[in-house]
PDB file of C-alpha atoms in Angstrom:
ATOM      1  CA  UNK A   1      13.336   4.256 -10.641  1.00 37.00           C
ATOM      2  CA  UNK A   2      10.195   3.203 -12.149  1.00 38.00           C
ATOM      3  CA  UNK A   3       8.925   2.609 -15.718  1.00 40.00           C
ATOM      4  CA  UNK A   4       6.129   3.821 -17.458  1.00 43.00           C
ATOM      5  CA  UNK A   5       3.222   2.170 -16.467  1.00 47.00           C
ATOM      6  CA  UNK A   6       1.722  -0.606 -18.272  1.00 55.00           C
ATOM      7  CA  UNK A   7      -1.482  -2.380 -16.970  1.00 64.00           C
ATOM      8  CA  UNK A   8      -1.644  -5.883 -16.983  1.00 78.00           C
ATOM      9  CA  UNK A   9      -3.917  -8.059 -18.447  1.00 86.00           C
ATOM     10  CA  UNK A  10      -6.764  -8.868 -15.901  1.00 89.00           C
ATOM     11  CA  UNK A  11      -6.457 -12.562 -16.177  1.00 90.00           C
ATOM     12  CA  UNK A  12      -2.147 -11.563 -15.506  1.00 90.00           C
ATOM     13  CA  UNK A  13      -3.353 -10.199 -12.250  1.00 92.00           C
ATOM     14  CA  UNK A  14      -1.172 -11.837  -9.056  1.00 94.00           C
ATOM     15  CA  UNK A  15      -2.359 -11.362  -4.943  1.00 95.00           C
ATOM     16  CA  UNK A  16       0.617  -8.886  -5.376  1.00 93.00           C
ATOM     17  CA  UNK A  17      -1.172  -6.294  -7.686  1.00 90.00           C
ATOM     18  CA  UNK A  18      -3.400  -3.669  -5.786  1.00 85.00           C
ATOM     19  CA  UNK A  19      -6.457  -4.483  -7.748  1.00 87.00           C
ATOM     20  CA  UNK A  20      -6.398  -8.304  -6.576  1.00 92.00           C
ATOM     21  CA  UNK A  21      -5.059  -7.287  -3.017  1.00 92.00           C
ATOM     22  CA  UNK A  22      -7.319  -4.616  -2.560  1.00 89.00           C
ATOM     23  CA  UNK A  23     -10.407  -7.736  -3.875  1.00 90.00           C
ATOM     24  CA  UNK A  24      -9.126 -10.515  -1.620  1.00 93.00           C
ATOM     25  CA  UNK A  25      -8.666  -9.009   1.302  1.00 92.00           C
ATOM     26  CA  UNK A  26     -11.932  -7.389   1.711  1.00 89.00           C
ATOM     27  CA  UNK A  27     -13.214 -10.670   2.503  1.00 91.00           C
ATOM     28  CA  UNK A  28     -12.729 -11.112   6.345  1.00 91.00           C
ATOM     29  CA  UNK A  29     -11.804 -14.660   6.327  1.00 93.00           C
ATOM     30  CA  UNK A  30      -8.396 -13.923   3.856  1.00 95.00           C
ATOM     31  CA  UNK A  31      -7.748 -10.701   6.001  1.00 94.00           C
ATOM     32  CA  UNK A  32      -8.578 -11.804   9.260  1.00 94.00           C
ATOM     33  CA  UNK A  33      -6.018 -14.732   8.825  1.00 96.00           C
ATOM     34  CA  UNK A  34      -3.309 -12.610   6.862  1.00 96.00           C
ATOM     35  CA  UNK A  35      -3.179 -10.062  10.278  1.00 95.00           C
ATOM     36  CA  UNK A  36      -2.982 -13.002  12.854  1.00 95.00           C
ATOM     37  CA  UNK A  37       0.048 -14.725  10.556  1.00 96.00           C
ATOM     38  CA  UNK A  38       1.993 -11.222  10.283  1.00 96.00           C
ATOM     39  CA  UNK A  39       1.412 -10.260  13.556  1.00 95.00           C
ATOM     40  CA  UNK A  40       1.691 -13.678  15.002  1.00 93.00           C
ATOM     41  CA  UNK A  41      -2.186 -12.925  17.309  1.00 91.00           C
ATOM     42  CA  UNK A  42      -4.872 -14.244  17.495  1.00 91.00           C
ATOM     43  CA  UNK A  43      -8.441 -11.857  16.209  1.00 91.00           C
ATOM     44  CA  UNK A  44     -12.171 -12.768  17.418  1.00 89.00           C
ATOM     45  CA  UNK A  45     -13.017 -11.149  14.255  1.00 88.00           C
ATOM     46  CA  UNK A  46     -12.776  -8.137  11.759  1.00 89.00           C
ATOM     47  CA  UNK A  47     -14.816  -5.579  10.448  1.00 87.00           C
ATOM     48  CA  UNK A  48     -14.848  -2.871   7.443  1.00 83.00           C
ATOM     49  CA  UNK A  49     -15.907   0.943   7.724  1.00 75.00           C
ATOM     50  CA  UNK A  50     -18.706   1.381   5.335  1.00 62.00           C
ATOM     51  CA  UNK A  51     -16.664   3.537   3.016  1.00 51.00           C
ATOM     52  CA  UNK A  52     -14.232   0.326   2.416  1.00 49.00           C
ATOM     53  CA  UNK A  53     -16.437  -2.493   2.424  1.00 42.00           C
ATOM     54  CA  UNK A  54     -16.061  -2.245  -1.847  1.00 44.00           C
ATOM     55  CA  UNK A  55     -13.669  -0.424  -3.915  1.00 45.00           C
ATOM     56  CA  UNK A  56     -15.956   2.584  -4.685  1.00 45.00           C
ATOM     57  CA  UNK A  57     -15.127   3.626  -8.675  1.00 42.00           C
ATOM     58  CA  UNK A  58     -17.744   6.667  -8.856  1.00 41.00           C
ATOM     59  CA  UNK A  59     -15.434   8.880  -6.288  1.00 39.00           C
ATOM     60  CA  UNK A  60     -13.051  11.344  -8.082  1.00 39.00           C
ATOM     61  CA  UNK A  61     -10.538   9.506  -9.923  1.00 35.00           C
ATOM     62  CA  UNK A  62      -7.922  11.412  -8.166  1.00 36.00           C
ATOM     63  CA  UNK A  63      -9.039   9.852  -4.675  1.00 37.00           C
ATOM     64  CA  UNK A  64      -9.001   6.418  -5.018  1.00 40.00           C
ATOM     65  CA  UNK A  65      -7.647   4.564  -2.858  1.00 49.00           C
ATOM     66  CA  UNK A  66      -6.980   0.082  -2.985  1.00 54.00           C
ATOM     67  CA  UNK A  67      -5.648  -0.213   0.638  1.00 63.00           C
ATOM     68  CA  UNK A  68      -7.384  -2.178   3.271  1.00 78.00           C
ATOM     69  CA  UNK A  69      -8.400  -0.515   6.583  1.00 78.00           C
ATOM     70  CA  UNK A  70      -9.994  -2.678   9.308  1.00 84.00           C
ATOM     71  CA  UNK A  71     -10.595  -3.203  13.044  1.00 80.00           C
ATOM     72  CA  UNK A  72     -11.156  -5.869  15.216  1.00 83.00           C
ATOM     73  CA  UNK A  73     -13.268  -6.488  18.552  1.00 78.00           C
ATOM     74  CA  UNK A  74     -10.559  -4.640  20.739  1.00 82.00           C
ATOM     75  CA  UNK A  75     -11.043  -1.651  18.742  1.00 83.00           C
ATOM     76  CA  UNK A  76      -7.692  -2.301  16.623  1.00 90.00           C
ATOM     77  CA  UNK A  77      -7.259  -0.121  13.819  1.00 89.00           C
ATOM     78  CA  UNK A  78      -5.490  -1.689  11.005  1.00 91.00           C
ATOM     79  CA  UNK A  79      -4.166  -0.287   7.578  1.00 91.00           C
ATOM     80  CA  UNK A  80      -2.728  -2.916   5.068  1.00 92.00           C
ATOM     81  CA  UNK A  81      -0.729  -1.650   1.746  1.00 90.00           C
ATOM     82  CA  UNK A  82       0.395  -3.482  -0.587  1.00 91.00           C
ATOM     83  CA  UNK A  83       3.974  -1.860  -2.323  1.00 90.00           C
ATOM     84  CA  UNK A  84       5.522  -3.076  -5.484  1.00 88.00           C
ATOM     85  CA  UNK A  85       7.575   0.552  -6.423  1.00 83.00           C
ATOM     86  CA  UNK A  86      10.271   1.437  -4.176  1.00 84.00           C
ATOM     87  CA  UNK A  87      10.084   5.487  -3.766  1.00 75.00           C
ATOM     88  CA  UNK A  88      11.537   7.298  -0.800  1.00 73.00           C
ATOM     89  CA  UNK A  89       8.662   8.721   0.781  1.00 78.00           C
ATOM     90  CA  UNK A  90       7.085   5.586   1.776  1.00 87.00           C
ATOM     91  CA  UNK A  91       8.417   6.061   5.790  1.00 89.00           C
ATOM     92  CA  UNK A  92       6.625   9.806   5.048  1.00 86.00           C
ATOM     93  CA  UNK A  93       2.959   7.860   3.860  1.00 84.00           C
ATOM     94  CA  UNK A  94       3.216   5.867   6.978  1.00 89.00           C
ATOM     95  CA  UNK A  95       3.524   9.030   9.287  1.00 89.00           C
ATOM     96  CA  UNK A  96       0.742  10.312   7.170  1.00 86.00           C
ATOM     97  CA  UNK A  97      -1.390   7.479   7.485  1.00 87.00           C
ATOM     98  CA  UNK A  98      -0.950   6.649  11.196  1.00 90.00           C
ATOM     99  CA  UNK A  99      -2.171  10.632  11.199  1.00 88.00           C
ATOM    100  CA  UNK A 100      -5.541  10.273   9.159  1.00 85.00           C
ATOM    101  CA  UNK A 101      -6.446   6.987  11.330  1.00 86.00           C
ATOM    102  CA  UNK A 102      -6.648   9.243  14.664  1.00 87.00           C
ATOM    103  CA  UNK A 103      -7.957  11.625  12.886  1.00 85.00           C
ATOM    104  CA  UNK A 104     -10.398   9.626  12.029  1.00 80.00           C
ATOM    105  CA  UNK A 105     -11.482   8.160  15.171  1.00 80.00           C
ATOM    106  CA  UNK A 106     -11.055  11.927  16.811  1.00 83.00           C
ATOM    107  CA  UNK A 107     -13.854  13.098  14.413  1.00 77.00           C
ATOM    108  CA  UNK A 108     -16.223  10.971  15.550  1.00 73.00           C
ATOM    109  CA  UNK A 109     -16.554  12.657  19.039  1.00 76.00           C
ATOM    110  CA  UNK A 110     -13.369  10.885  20.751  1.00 73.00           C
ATOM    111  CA  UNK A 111     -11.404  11.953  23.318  1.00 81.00           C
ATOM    112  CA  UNK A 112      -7.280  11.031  23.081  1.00 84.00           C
ATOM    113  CA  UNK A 113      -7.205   8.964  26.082  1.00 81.00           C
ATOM    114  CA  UNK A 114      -9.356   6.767  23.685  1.00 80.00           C
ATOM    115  CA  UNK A 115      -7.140   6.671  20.437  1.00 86.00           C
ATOM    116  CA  UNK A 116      -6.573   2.859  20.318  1.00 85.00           C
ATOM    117  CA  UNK A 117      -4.085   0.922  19.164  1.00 89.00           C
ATOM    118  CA  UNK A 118      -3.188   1.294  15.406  1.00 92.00           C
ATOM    119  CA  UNK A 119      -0.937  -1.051  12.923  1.00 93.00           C
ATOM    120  CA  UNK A 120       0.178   0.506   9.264  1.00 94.00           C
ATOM    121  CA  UNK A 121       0.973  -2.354   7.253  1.00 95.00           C
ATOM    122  CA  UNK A 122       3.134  -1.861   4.148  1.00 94.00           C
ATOM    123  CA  UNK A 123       3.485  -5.305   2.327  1.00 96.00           C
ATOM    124  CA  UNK A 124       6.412  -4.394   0.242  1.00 95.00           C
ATOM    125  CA  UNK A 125       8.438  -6.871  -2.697  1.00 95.00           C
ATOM    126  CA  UNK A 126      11.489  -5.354  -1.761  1.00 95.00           C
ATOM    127  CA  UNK A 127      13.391  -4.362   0.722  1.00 95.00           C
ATOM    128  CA  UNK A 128      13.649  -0.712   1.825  1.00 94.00           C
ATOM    129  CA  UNK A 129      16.139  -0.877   3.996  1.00 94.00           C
ATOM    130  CA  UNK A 130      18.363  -3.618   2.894  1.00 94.00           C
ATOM    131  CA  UNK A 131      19.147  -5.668   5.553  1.00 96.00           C
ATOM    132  CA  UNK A 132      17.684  -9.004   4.086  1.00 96.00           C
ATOM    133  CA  UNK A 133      14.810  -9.037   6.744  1.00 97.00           C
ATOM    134  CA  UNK A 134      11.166 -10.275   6.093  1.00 97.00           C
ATOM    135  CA  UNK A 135       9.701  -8.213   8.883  1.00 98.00           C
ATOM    136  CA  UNK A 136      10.899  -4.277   9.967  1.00 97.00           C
ATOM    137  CA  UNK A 137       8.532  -3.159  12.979  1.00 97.00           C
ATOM    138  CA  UNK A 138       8.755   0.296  14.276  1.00 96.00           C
ATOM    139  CA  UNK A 139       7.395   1.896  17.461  1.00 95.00           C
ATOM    140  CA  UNK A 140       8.364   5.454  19.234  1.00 94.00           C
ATOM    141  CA  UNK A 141      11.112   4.967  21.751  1.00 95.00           C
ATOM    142  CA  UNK A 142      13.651   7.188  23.656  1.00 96.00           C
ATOM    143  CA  UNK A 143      16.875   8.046  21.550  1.00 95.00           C
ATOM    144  CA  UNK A 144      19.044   8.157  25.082  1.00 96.00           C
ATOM    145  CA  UNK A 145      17.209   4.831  26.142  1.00 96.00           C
ATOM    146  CA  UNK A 146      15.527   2.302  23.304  1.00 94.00           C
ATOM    147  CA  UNK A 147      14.190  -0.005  26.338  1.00 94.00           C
ATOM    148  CA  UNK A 148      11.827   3.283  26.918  1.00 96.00           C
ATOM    149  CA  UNK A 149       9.074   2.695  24.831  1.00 94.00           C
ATOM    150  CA  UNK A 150       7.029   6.142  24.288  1.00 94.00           C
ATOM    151  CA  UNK A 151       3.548   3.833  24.870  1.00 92.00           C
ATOM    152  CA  UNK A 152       1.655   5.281  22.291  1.00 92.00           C
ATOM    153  CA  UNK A 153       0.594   2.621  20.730  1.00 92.00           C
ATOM    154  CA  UNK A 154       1.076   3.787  17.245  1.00 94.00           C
ATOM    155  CA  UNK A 155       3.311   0.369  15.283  1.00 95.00           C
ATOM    156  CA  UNK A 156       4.087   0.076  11.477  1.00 97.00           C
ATOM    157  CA  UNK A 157       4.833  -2.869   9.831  1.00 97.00           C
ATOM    158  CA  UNK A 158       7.361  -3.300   7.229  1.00 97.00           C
ATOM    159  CA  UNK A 159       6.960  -6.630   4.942  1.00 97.00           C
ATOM    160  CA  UNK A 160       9.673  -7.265   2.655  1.00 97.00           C
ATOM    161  CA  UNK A 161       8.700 -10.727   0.146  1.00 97.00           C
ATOM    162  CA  UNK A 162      12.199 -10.781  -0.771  1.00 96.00           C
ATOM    163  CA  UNK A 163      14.144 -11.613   2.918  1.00 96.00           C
ATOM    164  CA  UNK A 164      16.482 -13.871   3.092  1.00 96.00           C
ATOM    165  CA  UNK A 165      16.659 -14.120   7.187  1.00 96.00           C
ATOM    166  CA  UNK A 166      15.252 -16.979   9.322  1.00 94.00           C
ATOM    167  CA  UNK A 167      13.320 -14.241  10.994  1.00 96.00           C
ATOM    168  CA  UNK A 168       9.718 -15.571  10.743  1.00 97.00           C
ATOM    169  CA  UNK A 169       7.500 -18.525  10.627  1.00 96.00           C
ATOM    170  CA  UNK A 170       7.051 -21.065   8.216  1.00 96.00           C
ATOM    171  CA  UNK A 171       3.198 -20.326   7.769  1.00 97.00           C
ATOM    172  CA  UNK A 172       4.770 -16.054   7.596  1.00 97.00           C
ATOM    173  CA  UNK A 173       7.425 -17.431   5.065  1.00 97.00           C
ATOM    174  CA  UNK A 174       5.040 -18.986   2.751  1.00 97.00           C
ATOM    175  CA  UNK A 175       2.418 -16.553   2.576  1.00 98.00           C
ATOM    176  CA  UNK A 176       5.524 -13.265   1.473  1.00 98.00           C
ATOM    177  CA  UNK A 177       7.233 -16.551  -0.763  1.00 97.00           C
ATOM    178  CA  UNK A 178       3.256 -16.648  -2.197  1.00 97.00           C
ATOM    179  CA  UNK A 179       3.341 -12.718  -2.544  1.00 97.00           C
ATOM    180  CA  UNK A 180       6.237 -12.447  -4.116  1.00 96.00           C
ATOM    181  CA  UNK A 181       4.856 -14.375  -7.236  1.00 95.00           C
ATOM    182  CA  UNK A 182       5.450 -18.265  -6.157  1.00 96.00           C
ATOM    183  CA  UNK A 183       3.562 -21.495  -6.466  1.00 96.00           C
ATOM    184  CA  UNK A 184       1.402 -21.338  -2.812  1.00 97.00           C
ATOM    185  CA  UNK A 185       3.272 -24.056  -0.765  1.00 96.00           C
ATOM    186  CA  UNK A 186       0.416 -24.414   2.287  1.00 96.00           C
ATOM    187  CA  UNK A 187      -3.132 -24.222   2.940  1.00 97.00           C
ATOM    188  CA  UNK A 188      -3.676 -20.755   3.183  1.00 97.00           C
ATOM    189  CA  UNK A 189      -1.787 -19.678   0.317  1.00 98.00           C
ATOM    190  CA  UNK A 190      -3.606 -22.204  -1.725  1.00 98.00           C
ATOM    191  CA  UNK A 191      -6.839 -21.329  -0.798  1.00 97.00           C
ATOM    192  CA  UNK A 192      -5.431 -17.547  -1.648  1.00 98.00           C
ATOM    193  CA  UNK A 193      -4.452 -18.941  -5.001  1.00 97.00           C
ATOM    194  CA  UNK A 194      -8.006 -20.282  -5.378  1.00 97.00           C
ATOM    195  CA  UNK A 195      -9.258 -16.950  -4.491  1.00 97.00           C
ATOM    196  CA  UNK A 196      -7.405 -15.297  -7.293  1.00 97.00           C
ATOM    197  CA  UNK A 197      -8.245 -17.368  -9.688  1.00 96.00           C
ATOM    198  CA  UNK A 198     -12.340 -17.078  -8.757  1.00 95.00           C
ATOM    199  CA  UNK A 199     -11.466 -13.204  -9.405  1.00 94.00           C
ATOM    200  CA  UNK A 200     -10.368 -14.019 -12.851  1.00 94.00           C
ATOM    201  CA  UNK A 201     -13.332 -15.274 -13.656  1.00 93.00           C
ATOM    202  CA  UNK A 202     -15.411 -12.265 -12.436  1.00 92.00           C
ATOM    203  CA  UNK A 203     -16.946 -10.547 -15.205  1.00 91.00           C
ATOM    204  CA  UNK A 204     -18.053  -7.525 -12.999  1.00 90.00           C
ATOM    205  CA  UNK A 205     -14.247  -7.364 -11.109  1.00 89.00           C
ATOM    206  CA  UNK A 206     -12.494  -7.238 -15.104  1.00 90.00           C
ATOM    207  CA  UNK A 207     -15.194  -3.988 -15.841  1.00 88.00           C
ATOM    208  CA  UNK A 208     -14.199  -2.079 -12.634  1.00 84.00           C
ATOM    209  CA  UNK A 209     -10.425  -3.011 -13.550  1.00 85.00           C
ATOM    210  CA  UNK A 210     -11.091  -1.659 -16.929  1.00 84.00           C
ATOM    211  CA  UNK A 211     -12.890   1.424 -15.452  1.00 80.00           C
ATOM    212  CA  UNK A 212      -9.877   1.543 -12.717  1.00 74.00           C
ATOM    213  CA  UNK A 213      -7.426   1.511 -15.396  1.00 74.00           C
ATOM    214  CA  UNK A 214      -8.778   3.687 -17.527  1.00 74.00           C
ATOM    215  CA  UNK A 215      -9.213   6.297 -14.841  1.00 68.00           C
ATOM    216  CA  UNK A 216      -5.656   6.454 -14.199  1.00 65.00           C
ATOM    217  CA  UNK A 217      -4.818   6.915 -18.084  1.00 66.00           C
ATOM    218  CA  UNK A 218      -7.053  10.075 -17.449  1.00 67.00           C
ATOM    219  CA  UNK A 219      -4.898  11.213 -14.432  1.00 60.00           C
ATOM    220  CA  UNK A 220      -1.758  11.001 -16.263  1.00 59.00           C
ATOM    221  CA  UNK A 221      -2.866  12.549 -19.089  1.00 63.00           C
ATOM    222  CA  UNK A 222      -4.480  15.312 -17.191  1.00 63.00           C
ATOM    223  CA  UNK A 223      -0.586  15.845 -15.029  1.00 57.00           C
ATOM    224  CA  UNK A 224       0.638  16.097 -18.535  1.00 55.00           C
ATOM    225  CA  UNK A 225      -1.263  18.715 -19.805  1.00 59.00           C
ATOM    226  CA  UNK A 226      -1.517  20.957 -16.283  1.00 58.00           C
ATOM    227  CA  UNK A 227       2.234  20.761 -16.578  1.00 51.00           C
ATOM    228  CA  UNK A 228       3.086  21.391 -19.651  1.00 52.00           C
ATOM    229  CA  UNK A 229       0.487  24.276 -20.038  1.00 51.00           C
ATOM    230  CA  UNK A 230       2.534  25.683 -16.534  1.00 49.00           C
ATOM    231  CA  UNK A 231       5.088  27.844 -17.939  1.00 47.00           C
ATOM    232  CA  UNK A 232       7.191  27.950 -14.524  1.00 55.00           C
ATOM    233  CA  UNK A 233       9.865  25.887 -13.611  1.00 65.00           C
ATOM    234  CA  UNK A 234       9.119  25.281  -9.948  1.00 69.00           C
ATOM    235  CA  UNK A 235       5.562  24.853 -10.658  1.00 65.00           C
ATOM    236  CA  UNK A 236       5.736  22.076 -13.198  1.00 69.00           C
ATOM    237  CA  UNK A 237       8.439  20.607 -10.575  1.00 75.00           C
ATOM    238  CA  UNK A 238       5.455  20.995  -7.650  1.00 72.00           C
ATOM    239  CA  UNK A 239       3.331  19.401 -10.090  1.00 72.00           C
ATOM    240  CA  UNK A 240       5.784  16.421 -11.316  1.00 75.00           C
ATOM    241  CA  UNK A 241       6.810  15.579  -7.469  1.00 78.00           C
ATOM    242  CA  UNK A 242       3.279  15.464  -6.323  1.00 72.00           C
ATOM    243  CA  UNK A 243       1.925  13.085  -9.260  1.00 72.00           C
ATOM    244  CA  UNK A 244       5.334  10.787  -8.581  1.00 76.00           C
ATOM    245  CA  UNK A 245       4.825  10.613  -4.907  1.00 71.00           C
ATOM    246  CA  UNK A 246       1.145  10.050  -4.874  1.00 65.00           C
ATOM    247  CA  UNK A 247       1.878   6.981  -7.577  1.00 64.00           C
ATOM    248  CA  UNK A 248       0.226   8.237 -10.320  1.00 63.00           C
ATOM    249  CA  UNK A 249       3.025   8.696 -12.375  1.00 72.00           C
ATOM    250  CA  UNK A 250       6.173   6.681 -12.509  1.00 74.00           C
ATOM    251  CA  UNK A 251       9.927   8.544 -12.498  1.00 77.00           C
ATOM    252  CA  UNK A 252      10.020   8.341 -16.323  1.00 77.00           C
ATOM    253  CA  UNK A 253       6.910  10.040 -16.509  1.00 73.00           C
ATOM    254  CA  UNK A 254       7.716  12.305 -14.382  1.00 77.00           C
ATOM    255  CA  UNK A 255      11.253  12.857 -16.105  1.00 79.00           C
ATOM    256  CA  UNK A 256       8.880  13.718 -19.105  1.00 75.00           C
ATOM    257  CA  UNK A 257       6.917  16.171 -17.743  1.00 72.00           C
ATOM    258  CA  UNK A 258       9.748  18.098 -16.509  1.00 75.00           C
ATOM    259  CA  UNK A 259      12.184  17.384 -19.684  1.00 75.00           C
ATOM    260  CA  UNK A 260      14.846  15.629 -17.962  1.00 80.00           C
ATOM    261  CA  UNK A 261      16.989  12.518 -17.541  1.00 83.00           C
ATOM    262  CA  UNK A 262      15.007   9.694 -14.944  1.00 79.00           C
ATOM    263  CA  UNK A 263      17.459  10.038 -13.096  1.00 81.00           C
ATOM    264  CA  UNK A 264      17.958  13.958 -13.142  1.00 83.00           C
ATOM    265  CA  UNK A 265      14.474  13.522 -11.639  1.00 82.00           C
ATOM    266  CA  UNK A 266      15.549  11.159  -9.320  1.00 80.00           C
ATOM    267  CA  UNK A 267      18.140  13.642  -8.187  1.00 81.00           C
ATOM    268  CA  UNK A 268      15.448  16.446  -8.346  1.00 83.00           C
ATOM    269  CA  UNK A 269      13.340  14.369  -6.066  1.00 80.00           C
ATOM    270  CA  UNK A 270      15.125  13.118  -3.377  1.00 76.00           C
ATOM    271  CA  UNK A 271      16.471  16.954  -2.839  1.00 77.00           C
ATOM    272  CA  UNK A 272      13.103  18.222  -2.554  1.00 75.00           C
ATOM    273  CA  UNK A 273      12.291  15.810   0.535  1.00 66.00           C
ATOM    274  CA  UNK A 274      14.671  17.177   2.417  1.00 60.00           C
TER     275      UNK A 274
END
């Protein structure tokens, strides 16, 4: 389970953090590059929905989001997340995201013959399902027959930084060794490296990491209080699951609210997603 959360220092800040990932891959050059070396394609180009060409900081606090959702010129819809805390309802966000993409593109007057193709992307540092592999990809097939592929066109993308399989390229291999906290061994991951450091130095990216930051003190502190001021059991449980599985508070803090042992909670938890 997780600890309490601690923010690093800005200037601490690594590609892996969702602050820096969430920066450097809103530039369509870093992006458009990191897709074609996962995917192993080739993309004319990318672009960014006006709601995610900057990290917006005046929303609620509550709905901010630091993942990256893109398209390309074939009408590709991609969602990129970066995953540093292992909890078990990350196969449940993917379903969930996957969901609010054709959603999306069904609000805006389209028919579901024209749903396109759509890629969730969870760039993990460890590996959920243990079986030493850089790369997990899932599409819908037939139970009684896997070589009948349901066509849908819905794939998700497991990265795990940690693999230990000779399952990918070299270029894939240095850019989840890069990641995972490592010395960038290539071009790309150097000129990612140079990137992060160029952040570092941004006076306006340390306020809105400050702001960022400080926003989800308020969050936690504002879980605390609704819980503790909830006299009912199952309602400060509702409360504690809900804050854990959205990520804005870790097991212990969790464990807190509800006055038990982390891993009571964890207990507590993984019987309420069944």
């Amino acid at each position: 389970m997780g600890k309490t959360h601690k923010a690093k220092k800005f200037e601490e800040l690594q590609l892996q953090d969702d602050f820096m990932f969430g920066i450097i891959m809103r530039k369509p050059k870093y992006c458009k590059q990191f897709l074609e070396t996962v995917l192993n394609i080739k993309i004319k180009r990318i672009e960014y929905p006006k709601t995610q060409a900057a990290i917006d900081l005046s929303v609620p606090a509550k709905s901010i989001r630091l993942d990256i959702y893109v398209d390309d010129n074939e009408g590709t819809v991609y969602n990129i997340e970066m995953q540093t805390t292992n909890q078990s309802d990350l196969p449940k966000r993917v379903r969930y995201y996957h969901g609010m993409i054709d959603l999306n593109i069904l609000e805006k007057g389209a028919d579901y013959a024209d749903l396109k193709k759509s890629y969730v992307i969870f760039v993990c540092t460890f590996d959920l399902f243990g079986e030493g592999r850089h790369i997990y990809t899932f599409e819908n097939r037939c139970i009684q027959n896997t070589k009948l592929a349901l066509k849908d066109e819905s794939i998700t993308v497991i990265l795990n930084t940690k693999g230990i399989m000779n399952d990918i390229s070299p270029q894939m291999q240095a850019l989840l060794y890069y990641i995972d906290g490592n010395e960038p061994t290539d071009d790309y991951t150097k000129e990612l490296e140079k990137a992060v450091q160029e952040v570092r130095k941004n006076k306006k990216w340390r306020l809105d990491y400050m702001t960022l930051e400080r926003k989800f003190l308020e969050i936690r502190r504002e879980g605390l209080e609704e819980g503790r001021e909830e006299g009912r059991e199952e309602e400060r449980k509702k409360i504690a699951f809900h804050l854990y599985r959205t990520n804005k508070f870790s097991a212990t803090e969790a464990a807190e609210l509800l006055g038990v042992t982390e891993r009571e909670f964890g207990e507590l938890f993984k019987e309420s997603q069944k």
